[in-house]
GROMACS .gro file of C-alpha atoms in nm:
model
  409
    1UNK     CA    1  -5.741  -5.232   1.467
    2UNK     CA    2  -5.428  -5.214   1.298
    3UNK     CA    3  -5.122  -5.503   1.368
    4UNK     CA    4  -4.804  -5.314   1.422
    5UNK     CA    5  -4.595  -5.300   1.103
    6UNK     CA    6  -4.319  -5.507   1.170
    7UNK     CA    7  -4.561  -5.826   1.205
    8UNK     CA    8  -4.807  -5.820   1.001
    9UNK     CA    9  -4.641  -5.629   0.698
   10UNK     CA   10  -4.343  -5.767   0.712
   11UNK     CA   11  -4.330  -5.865   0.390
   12UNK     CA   12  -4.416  -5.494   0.286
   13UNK     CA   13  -4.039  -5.434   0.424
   14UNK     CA   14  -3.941  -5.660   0.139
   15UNK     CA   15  -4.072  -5.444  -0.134
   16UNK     CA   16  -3.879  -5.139   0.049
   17UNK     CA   17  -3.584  -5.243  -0.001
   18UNK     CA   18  -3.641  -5.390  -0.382
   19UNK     CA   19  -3.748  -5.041  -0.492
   20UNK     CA   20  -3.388  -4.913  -0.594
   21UNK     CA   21  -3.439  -5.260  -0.831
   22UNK     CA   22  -3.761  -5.167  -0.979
   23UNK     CA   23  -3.719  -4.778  -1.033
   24UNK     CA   24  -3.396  -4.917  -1.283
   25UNK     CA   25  -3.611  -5.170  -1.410
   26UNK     CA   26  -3.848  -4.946  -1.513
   27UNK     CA   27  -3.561  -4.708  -1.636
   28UNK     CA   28  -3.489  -4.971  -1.846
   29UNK     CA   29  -3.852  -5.056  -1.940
   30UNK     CA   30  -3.943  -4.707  -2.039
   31UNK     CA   31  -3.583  -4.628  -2.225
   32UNK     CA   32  -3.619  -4.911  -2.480
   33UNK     CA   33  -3.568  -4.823  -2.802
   34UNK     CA   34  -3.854  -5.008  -2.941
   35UNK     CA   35  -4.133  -4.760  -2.802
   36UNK     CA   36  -4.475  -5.000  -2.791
   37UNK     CA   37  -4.540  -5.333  -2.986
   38UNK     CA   38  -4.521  -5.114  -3.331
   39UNK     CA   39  -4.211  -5.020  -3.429
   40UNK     CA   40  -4.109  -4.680  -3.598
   41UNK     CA   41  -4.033  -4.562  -3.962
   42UNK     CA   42  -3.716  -4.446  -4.098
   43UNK     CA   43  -3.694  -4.192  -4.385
   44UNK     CA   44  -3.460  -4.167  -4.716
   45UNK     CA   45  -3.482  -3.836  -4.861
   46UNK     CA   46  -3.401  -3.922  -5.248
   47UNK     CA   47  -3.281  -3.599  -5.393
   48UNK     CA   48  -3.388  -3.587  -5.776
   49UNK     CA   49  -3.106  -3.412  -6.005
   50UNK     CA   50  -3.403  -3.178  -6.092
   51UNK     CA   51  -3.411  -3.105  -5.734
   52UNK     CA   52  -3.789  -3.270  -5.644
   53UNK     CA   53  -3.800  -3.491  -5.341
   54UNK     CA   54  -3.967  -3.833  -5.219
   55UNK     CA   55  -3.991  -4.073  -4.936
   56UNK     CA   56  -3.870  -4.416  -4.894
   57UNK     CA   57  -4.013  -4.555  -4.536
   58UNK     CA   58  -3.871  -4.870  -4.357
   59UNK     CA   59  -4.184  -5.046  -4.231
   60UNK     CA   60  -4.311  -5.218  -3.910
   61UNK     CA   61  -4.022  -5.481  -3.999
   62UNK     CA   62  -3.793  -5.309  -3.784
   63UNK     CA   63  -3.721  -5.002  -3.542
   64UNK     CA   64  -3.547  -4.746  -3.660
   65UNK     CA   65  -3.305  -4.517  -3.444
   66UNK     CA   66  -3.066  -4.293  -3.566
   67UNK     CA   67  -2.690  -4.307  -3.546
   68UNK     CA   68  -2.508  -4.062  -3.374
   69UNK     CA   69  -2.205  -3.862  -3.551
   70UNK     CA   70  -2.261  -4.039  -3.834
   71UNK     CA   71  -2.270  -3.829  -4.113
   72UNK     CA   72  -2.477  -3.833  -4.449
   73UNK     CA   73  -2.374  -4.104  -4.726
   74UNK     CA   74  -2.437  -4.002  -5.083
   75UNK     CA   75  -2.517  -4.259  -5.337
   76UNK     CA   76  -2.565  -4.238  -5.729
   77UNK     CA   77  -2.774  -4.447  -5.892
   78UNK     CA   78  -2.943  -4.458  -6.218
   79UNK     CA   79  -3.350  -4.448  -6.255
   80UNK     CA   80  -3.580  -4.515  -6.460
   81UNK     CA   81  -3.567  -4.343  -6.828
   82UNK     CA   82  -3.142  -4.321  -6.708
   83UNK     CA   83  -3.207  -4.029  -6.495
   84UNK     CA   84  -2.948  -3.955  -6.248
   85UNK     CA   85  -3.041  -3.976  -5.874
   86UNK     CA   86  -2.869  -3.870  -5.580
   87UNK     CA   87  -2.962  -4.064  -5.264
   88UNK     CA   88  -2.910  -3.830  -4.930
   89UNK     CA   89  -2.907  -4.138  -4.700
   90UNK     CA   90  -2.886  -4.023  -4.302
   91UNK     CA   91  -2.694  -4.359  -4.129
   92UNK     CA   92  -2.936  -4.594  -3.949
   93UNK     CA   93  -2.905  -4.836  -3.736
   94UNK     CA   94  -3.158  -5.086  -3.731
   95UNK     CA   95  -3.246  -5.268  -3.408
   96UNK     CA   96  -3.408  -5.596  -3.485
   97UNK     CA   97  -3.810  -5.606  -3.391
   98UNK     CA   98  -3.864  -5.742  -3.062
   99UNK     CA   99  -3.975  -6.108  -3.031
  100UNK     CA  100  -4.370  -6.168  -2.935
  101UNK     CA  101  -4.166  -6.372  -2.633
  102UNK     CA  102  -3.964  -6.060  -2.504
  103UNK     CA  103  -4.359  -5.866  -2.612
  104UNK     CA  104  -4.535  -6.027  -2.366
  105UNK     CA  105  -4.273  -6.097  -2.104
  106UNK     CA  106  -4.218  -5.664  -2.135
  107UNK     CA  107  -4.587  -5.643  -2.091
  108UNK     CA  108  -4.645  -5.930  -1.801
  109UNK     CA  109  -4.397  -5.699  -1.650
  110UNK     CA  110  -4.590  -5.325  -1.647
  111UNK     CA  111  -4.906  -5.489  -1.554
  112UNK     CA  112  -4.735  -5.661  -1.256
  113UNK     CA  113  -4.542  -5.368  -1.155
  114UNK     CA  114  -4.855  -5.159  -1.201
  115UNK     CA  115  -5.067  -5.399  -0.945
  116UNK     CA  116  -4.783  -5.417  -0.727
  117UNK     CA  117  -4.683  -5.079  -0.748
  118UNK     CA  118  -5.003  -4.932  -0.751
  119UNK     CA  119  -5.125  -5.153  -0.366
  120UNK     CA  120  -4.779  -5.033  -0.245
  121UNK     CA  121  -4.905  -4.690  -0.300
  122UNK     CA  122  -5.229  -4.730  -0.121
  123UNK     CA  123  -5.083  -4.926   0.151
  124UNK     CA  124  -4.820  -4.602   0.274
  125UNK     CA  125  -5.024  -4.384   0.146
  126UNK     CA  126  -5.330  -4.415   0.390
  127UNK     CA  127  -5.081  -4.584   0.674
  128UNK     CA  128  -4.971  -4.200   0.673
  129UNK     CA  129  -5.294  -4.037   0.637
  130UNK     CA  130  -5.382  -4.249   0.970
  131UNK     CA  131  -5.086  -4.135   1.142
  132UNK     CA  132  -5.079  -3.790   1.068
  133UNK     CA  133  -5.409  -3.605   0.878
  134UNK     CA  134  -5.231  -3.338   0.633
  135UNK     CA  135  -5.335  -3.449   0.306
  136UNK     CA  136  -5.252  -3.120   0.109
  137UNK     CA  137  -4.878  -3.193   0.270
  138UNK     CA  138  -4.826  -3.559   0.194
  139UNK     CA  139  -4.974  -3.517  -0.216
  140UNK     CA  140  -4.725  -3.227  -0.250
  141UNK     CA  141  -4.434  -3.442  -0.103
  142UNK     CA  142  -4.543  -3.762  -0.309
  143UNK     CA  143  -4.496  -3.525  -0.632
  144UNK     CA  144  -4.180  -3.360  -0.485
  145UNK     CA  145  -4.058  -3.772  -0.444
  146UNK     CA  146  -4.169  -3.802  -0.825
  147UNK     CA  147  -3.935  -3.478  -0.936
  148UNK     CA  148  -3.657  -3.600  -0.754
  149UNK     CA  149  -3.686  -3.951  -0.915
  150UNK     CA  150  -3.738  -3.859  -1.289
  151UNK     CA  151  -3.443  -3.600  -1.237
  152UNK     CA  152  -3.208  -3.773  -1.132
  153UNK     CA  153  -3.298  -4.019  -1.438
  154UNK     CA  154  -3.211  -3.729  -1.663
  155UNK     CA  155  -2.939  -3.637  -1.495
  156UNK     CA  156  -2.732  -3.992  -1.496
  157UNK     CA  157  -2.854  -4.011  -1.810
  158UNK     CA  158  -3.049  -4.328  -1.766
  159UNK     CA  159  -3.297  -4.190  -2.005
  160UNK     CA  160  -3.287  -3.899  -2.280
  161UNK     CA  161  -3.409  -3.587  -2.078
  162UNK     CA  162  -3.717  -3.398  -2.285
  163UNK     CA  163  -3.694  -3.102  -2.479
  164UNK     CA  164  -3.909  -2.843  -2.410
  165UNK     CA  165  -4.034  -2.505  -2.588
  166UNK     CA  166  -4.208  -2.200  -2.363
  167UNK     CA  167  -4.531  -2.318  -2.638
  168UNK     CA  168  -4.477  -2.707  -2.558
  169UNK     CA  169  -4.556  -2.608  -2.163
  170UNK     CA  170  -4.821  -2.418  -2.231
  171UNK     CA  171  -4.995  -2.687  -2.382
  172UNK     CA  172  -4.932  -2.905  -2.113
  173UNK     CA  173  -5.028  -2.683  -1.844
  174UNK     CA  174  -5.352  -2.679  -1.831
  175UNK     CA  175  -5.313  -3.057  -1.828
  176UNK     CA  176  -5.049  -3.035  -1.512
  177UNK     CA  177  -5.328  -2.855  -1.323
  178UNK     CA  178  -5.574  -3.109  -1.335
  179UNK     CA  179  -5.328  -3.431  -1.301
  180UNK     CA  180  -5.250  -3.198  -0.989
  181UNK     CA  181  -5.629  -3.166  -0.878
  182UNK     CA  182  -5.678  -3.508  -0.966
  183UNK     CA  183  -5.409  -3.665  -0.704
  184UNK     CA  184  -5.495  -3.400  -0.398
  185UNK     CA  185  -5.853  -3.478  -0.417
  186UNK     CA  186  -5.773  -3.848  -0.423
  187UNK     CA  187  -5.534  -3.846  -0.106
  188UNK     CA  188  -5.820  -3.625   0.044
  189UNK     CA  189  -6.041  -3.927  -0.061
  190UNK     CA  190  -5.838  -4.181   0.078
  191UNK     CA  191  -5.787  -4.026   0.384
  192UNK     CA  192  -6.093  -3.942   0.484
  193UNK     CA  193  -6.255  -4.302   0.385
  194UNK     CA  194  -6.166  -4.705   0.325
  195UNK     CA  195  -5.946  -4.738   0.082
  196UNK     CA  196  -6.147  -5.012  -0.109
  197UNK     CA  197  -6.471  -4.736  -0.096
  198UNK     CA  198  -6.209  -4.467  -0.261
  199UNK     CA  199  -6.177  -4.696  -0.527
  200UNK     CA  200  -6.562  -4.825  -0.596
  201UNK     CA  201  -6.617  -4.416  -0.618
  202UNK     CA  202  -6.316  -4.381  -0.894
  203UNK     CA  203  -6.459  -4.633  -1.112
  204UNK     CA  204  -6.737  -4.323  -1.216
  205UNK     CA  205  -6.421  -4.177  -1.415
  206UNK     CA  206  -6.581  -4.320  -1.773
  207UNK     CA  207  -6.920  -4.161  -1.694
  208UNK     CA  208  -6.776  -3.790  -1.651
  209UNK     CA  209  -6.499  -3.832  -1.972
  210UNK     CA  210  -6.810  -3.894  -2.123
  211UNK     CA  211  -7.030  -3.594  -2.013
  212UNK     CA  212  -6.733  -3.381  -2.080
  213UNK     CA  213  -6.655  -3.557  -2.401
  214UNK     CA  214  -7.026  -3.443  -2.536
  215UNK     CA  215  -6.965  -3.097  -2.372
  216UNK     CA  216  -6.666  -2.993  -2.496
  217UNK     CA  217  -6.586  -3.198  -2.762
  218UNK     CA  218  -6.873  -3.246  -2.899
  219UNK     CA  219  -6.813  -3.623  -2.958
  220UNK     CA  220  -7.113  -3.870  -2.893
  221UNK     CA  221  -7.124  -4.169  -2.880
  222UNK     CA  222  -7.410  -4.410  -2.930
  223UNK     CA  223  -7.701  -4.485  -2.713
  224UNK     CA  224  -7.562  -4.842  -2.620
  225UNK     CA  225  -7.228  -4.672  -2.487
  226UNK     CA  226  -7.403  -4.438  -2.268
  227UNK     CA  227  -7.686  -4.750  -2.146
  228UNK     CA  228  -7.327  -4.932  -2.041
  229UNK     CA  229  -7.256  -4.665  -1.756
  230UNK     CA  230  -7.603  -4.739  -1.589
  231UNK     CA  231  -7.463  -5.004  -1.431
  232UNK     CA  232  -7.121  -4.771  -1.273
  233UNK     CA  233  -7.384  -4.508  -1.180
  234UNK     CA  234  -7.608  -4.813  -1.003
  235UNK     CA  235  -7.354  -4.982  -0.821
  236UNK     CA  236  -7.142  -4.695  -0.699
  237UNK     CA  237  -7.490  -4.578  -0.558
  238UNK     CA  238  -7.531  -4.918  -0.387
  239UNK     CA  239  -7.206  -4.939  -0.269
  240UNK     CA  240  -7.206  -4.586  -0.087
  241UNK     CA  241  -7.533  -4.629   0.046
  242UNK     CA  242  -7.433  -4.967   0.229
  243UNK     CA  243  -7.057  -4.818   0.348
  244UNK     CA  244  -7.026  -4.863   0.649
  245UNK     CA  245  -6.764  -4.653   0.670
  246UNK     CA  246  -6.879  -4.350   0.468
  247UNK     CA  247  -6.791  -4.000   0.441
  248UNK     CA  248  -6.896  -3.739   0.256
  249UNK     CA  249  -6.562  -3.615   0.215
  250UNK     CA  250  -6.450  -3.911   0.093
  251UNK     CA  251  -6.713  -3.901  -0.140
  252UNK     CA  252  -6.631  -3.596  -0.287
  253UNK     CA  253  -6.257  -3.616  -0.235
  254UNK     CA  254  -6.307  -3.949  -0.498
  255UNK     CA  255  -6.565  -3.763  -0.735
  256UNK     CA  256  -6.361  -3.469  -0.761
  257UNK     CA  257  -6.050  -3.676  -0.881
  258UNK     CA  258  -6.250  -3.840  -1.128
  259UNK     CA  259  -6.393  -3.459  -1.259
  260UNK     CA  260  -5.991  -3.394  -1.256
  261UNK     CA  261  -5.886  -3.703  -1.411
  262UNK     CA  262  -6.203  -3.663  -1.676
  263UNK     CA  263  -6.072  -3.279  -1.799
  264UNK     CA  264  -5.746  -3.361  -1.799
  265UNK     CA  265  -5.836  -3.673  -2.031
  266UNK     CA  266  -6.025  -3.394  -2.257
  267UNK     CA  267  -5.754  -3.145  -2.212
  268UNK     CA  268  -5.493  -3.425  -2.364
  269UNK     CA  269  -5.746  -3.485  -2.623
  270UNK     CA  270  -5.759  -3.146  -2.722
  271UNK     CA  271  -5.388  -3.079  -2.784
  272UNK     CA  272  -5.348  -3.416  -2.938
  273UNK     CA  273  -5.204  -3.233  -3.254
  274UNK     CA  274  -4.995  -2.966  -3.090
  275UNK     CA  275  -4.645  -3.077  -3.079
  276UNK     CA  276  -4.500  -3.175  -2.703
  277UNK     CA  277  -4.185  -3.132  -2.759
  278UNK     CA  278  -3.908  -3.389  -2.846
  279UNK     CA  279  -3.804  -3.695  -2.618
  280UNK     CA  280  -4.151  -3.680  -2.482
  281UNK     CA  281  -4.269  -4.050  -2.489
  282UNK     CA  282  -4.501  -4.193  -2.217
  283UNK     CA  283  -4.272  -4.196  -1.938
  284UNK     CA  284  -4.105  -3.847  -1.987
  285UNK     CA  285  -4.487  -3.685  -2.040
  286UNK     CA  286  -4.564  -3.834  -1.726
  287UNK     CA  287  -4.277  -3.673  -1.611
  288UNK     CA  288  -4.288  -3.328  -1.733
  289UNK     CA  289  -4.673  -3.376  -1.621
  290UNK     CA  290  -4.582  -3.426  -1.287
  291UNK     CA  291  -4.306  -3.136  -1.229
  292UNK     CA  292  -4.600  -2.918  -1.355
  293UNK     CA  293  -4.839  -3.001  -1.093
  294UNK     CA  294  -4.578  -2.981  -0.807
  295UNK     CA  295  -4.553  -2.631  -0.894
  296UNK     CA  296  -4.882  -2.619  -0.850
  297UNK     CA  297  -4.982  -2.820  -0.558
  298UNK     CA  298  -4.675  -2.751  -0.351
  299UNK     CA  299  -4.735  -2.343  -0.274
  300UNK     CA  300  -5.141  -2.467  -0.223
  301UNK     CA  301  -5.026  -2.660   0.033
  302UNK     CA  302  -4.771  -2.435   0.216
  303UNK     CA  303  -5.021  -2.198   0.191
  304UNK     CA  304  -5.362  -2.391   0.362
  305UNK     CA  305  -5.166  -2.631   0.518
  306UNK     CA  306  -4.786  -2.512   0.644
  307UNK     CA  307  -4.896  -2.279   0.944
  308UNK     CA  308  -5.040  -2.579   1.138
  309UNK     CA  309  -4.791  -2.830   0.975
  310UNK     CA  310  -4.548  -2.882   1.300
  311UNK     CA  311  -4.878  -2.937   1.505
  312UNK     CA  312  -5.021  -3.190   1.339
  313UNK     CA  313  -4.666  -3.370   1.311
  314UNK     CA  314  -4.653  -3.285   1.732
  315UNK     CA  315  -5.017  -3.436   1.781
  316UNK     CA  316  -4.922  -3.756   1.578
  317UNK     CA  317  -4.574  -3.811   1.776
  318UNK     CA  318  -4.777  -3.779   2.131
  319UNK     CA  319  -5.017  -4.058   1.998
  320UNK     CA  320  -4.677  -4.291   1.982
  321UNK     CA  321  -4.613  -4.293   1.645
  322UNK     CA  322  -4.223  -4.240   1.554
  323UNK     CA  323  -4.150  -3.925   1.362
  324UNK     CA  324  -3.913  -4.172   1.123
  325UNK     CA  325  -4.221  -4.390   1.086
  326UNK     CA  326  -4.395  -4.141   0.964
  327UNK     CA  327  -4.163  -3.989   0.705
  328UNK     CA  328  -4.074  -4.344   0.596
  329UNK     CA  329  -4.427  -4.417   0.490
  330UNK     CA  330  -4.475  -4.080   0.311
  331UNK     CA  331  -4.161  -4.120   0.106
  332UNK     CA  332  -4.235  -4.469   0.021
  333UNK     CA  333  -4.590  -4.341  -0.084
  334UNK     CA  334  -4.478  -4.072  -0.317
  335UNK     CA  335  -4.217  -4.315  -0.482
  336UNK     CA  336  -4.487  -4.580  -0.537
  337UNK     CA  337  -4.744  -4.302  -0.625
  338UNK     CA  338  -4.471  -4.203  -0.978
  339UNK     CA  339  -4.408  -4.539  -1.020
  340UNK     CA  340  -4.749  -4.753  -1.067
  341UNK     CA  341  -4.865  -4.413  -1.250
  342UNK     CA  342  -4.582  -4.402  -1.496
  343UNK     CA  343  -4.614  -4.810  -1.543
  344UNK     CA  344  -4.956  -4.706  -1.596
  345UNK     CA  345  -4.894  -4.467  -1.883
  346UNK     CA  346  -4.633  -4.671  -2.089
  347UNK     CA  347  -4.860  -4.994  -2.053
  348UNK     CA  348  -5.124  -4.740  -2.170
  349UNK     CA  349  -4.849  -4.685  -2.478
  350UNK     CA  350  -4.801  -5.064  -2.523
  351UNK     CA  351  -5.105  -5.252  -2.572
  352UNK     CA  352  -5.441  -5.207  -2.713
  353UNK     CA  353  -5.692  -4.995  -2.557
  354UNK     CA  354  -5.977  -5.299  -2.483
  355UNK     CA  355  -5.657  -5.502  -2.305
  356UNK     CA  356  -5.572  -5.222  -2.122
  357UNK     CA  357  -5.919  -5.144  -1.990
  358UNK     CA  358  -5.924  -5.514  -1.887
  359UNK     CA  359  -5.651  -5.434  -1.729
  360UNK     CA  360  -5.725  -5.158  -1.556
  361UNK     CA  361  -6.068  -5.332  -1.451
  362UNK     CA  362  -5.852  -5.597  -1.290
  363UNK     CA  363  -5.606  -5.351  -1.120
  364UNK     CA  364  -5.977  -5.243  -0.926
  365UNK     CA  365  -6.061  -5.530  -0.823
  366UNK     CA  366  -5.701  -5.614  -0.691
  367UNK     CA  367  -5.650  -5.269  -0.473
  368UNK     CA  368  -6.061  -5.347  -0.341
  369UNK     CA  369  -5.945  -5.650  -0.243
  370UNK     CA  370  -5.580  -5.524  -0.102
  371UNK     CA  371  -5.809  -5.293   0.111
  372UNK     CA  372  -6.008  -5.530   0.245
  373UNK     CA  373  -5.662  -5.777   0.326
  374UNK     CA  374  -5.448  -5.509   0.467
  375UNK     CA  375  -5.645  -5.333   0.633
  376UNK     CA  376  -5.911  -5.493   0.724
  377UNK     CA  377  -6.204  -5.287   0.540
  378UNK     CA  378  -6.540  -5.435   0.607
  379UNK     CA  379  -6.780  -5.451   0.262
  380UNK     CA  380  -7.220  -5.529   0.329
  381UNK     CA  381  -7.356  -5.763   0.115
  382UNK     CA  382  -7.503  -5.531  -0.100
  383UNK     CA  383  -7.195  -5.308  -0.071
  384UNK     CA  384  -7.026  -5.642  -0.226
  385UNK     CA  385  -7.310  -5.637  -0.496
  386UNK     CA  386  -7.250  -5.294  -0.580
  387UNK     CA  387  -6.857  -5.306  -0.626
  388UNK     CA  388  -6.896  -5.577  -0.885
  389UNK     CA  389  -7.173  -5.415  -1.061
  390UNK     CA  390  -6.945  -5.115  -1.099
  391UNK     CA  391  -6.637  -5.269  -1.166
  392UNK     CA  392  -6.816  -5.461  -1.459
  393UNK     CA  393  -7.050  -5.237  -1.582
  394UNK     CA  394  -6.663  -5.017  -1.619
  395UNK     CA  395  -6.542  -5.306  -1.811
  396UNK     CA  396  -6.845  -5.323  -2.005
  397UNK     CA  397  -6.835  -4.935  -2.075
  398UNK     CA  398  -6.451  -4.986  -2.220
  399UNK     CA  399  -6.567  -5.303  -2.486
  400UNK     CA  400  -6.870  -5.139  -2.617
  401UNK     CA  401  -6.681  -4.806  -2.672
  402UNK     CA  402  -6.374  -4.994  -2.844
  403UNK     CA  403  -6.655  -5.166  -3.094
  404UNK     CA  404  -6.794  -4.863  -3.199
  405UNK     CA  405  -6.500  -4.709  -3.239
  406UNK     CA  406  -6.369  -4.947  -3.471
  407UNK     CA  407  -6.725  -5.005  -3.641
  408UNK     CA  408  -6.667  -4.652  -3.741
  409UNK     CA  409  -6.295  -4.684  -3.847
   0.00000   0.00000   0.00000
C-alpha cells in the first residue's frame, strides 16, 4: 500500500517548494547567450567600391550577439592593388567563450535537473492518476501548467519571446499533434500500469524511429544497427510477459507514445530545412511545441472526458482523498512534466548525441528504479533480466548508430 504523503515523501515537499528556484534557474539556463558548447558566427559585410560583396566570419573563438541601437560604423581602408573598400561593420559585442569549467558545471546541471525533474513528474503524476482516473483531464492540465509557465517567461521578459509566421506554425503543427498524442497516451500508460513497466515499454522508441525512418524517409541504416534493437524487442517481451502487474492498456498506452514520439521525431526531421521562425532555440520550440498540442489535447478532453469530470472528482473525494490534495499533485505534475522535457531538449542542444543517449539510458534506469523506491513496484527475476536487456540493448542501438553515422561523414 501506499504511506501517507506527509511521512514517507516528505522530502518530496522539499522539492515543492524549490520549484519557483529551478523554473528561474532554468530561465537562466536556457536564456544564455552562448546557445550549446559551439559558439555562433558573426558577419562583416565588406562593401567593394564596385559594389560586389564578401564575408568575414568570427569563428568558434567567441559568441557573437548583436548590439542593440547601435548603429552601422563605416570604415575605409585600402586593399590590395590600392582599391578602395568600404567596410559596413554592424556593432558586436563579443561575449567571451564559456570556460570547459562553467561547460560542464552548465551540463552537470540539465542532466541533474532532468533526473530530478523528470522522477518528480512520475511521482505526481501517477499519485493523481491513483486518486482520481481522468487521464485525458490531467495531460490537458499538465500542458495548460506548461503554457502558463513559458508565458509568463515571455511576458517578464525573462527570455526573448519567439517570432512566429502563419508558414512557421504550419510546419510545426503536424509536429504539435504528435508531441500531443505522444504525452496522452503516456499518462494513459502510466495510469493504467507500474510506473517502472511504462518505462521498460518506452525504451521500444528507437525500434519504431527506425521503421518509420525506412518508411518515410527512406533512410537505412546498416544491418548491424537494426541486429542492435533485437535485444529492446527481446527484453521488453520478457519484461511484459513476467509483469506482474500488467495491462494491456498500459501496454498500448506506452507503445502508442513511442509511435507518437517516433513520427514526431520524423516529422522534425522532415522540416529540418524549413525555417521556424526567429528566437526559436531549444527551449522556446519546446515551447511553441507545447501551446500547439494544448490546443489540441485540451477540446479532446472536454469533449470524452468533461461530462463525467465532476463525478470522478466526487468518487475520489468519498474515498478520503482531499480535493486540494488532488489538485496539488496535478499541478505539480504538469510543472515537472515542461520542466524535465524542456531540460531534456536543451541538453539535447548541448552535448553530443552518443553522451546524450548515455544519458538518456541512465535517466531509464533511474525513473525504473524511482518506481520501484516510491512506490513500491514489484519486478520477477526475469522481469529484472528483461529491463536490463532493454535498457542496454537501447544504449547499444544509440553507439552503433552514432559510428555509422560518422563512418559515413
Amino acid at each position: 500500500g501506499f504511506v501517507r504523503y506527509p511521512t514517507k515523501f516528505s522530502y518530496y515537499v522539499k522539492m515543492r517548494s524549490c520549484s519557483v528556484f529551478i523554473s528561474l534557474l532554468l530561465a537562466l539556463l536556457s536564456s544564455s547567450p552562448v546557445e550549446g558548447h559551439w559558439t555562433k558566427k558573426a558577419e562583416l559585410n565588406l562593401k567593394l567600391k564596385n559594389g560586389s560583396k564578401t564575408e568575414i566570419s568570427i569563428q568558434k573563438a567567441s559568441a557573437i550577439e548583436s548590439l542593440r541601437g547601435g548603429g552601422n560604423a563605416r570604415k575605409v581602408e585600402r586593399g590590395g592593388n590600392n582599391k578602395k573598400i568600404e567596410k559596413v561593420v554592424t556593432p558586436v559585442k563579443v561575449v567571451p567563450a564559456e570556460s570547459k569549467l562553467l561547460y560542464n558545471l552548465r551540463i552537470g546541471s540539465y542532466f541533474f535537473l532532468w533526473y530530478s525533474l523528470n522522477v518528480g513528474y512520475n511521482y505526481h503524476n501517477k499519485k493523481t492518476l491513483n486518486m482520481i482516473s481522468a487521464p485525458l483531464t490531467l495531460s490537458a492540465l499538465q500542458l495548460v501548467v506548461g503554457v502558463v509557465y513559458v508565458g509568463l517567461l515571455w511576458l517578464f521578459r525573462l527570455r526573448s519571446a519567439p517570432g512566429l509566421s502563419i508558414e512557421n506554425i504550419k510546419v510545426l503543427n503536424p509536429i504539435g499533434f504528435c508531441h500531443a498524442a505522444s504525452h496522452l497516451s503516456a499518462v494513459v500508460g502510466l495510469g493504467a500500469g507500474s510506473v517502472s513497466f511504462a518505462h521498460i515499454v518506452k525504451a521500444m522508441e528507437p525500434f519504431f524511429t527506425a521503421l518509420f525512418s525506412a518508411i518515410f524517409l527512406k533512410q537505412f541504416f546498416p544491418l548491424p544497427v537494426y541486429a542492435s534493437l533485437i535485444p529492446v524487442v527481446a527484453g521488453v517481451a520478457l519484461a511484459s510477459l513476467k509483469e506482474l502487474n500488467f495491462s494491456i492498456v498500459a501496454l498500448g498506452g506506452a507503445m502508442g507514445s513511442n509511435v507518437a514520439a517516433a513520427s514526431r521525431a520524423i516529422l522534425a526531421k522532415k522540416s529540418m530545412s524549413a525555417p521556424k521562425g526567429t528566437n526559436m532555440g531549444p527551449a522556446n520550440l519546446y515551447g511553441v511545441l507545447t501551446i500547439i498540442a494544448t490546443i489540441v489535447l485540451v477540446p479532446i478532453a472536454a469533449i470524452l472526458e468533461g461530462p463525467k469530470i465532476m463525478a470522478l472528482w466526487d468518487a475520489a473525494v468519498s474515498k478520503g482523498f482531499a480535493g486540494e490534495l488532488i489538485t496539488r499533485h496535478a499541478l505539480l505534475s504538469g510543472l515537472y512534466f515542461y520542466l524535465y522535457n524542456e531540460v531534456a531538449f536543451l541538453a539535447l542542444d548541448a552535448v553530443h548525441p552518443v553522451v546524450h543517449a548515455v544519458g538518456n539510458t541512465l535517466k531509464r534506469v533511474f525513473v525504473i528504479a524511482s518506481g520501484v523506491i516510491l512506490f513500491g513496484n514489484q519486478i520477477t527475476p526475469l522481469g529484472l533480466v528483461g529491463s536490463a536487456l532493454a535498457i542496454v540493448g537501447v544504449l547499444v542501438f544509440s553507439l552503433v548508430k552514432e559510428y555509422y553515422s560518422n563512418k559515413k561523414v
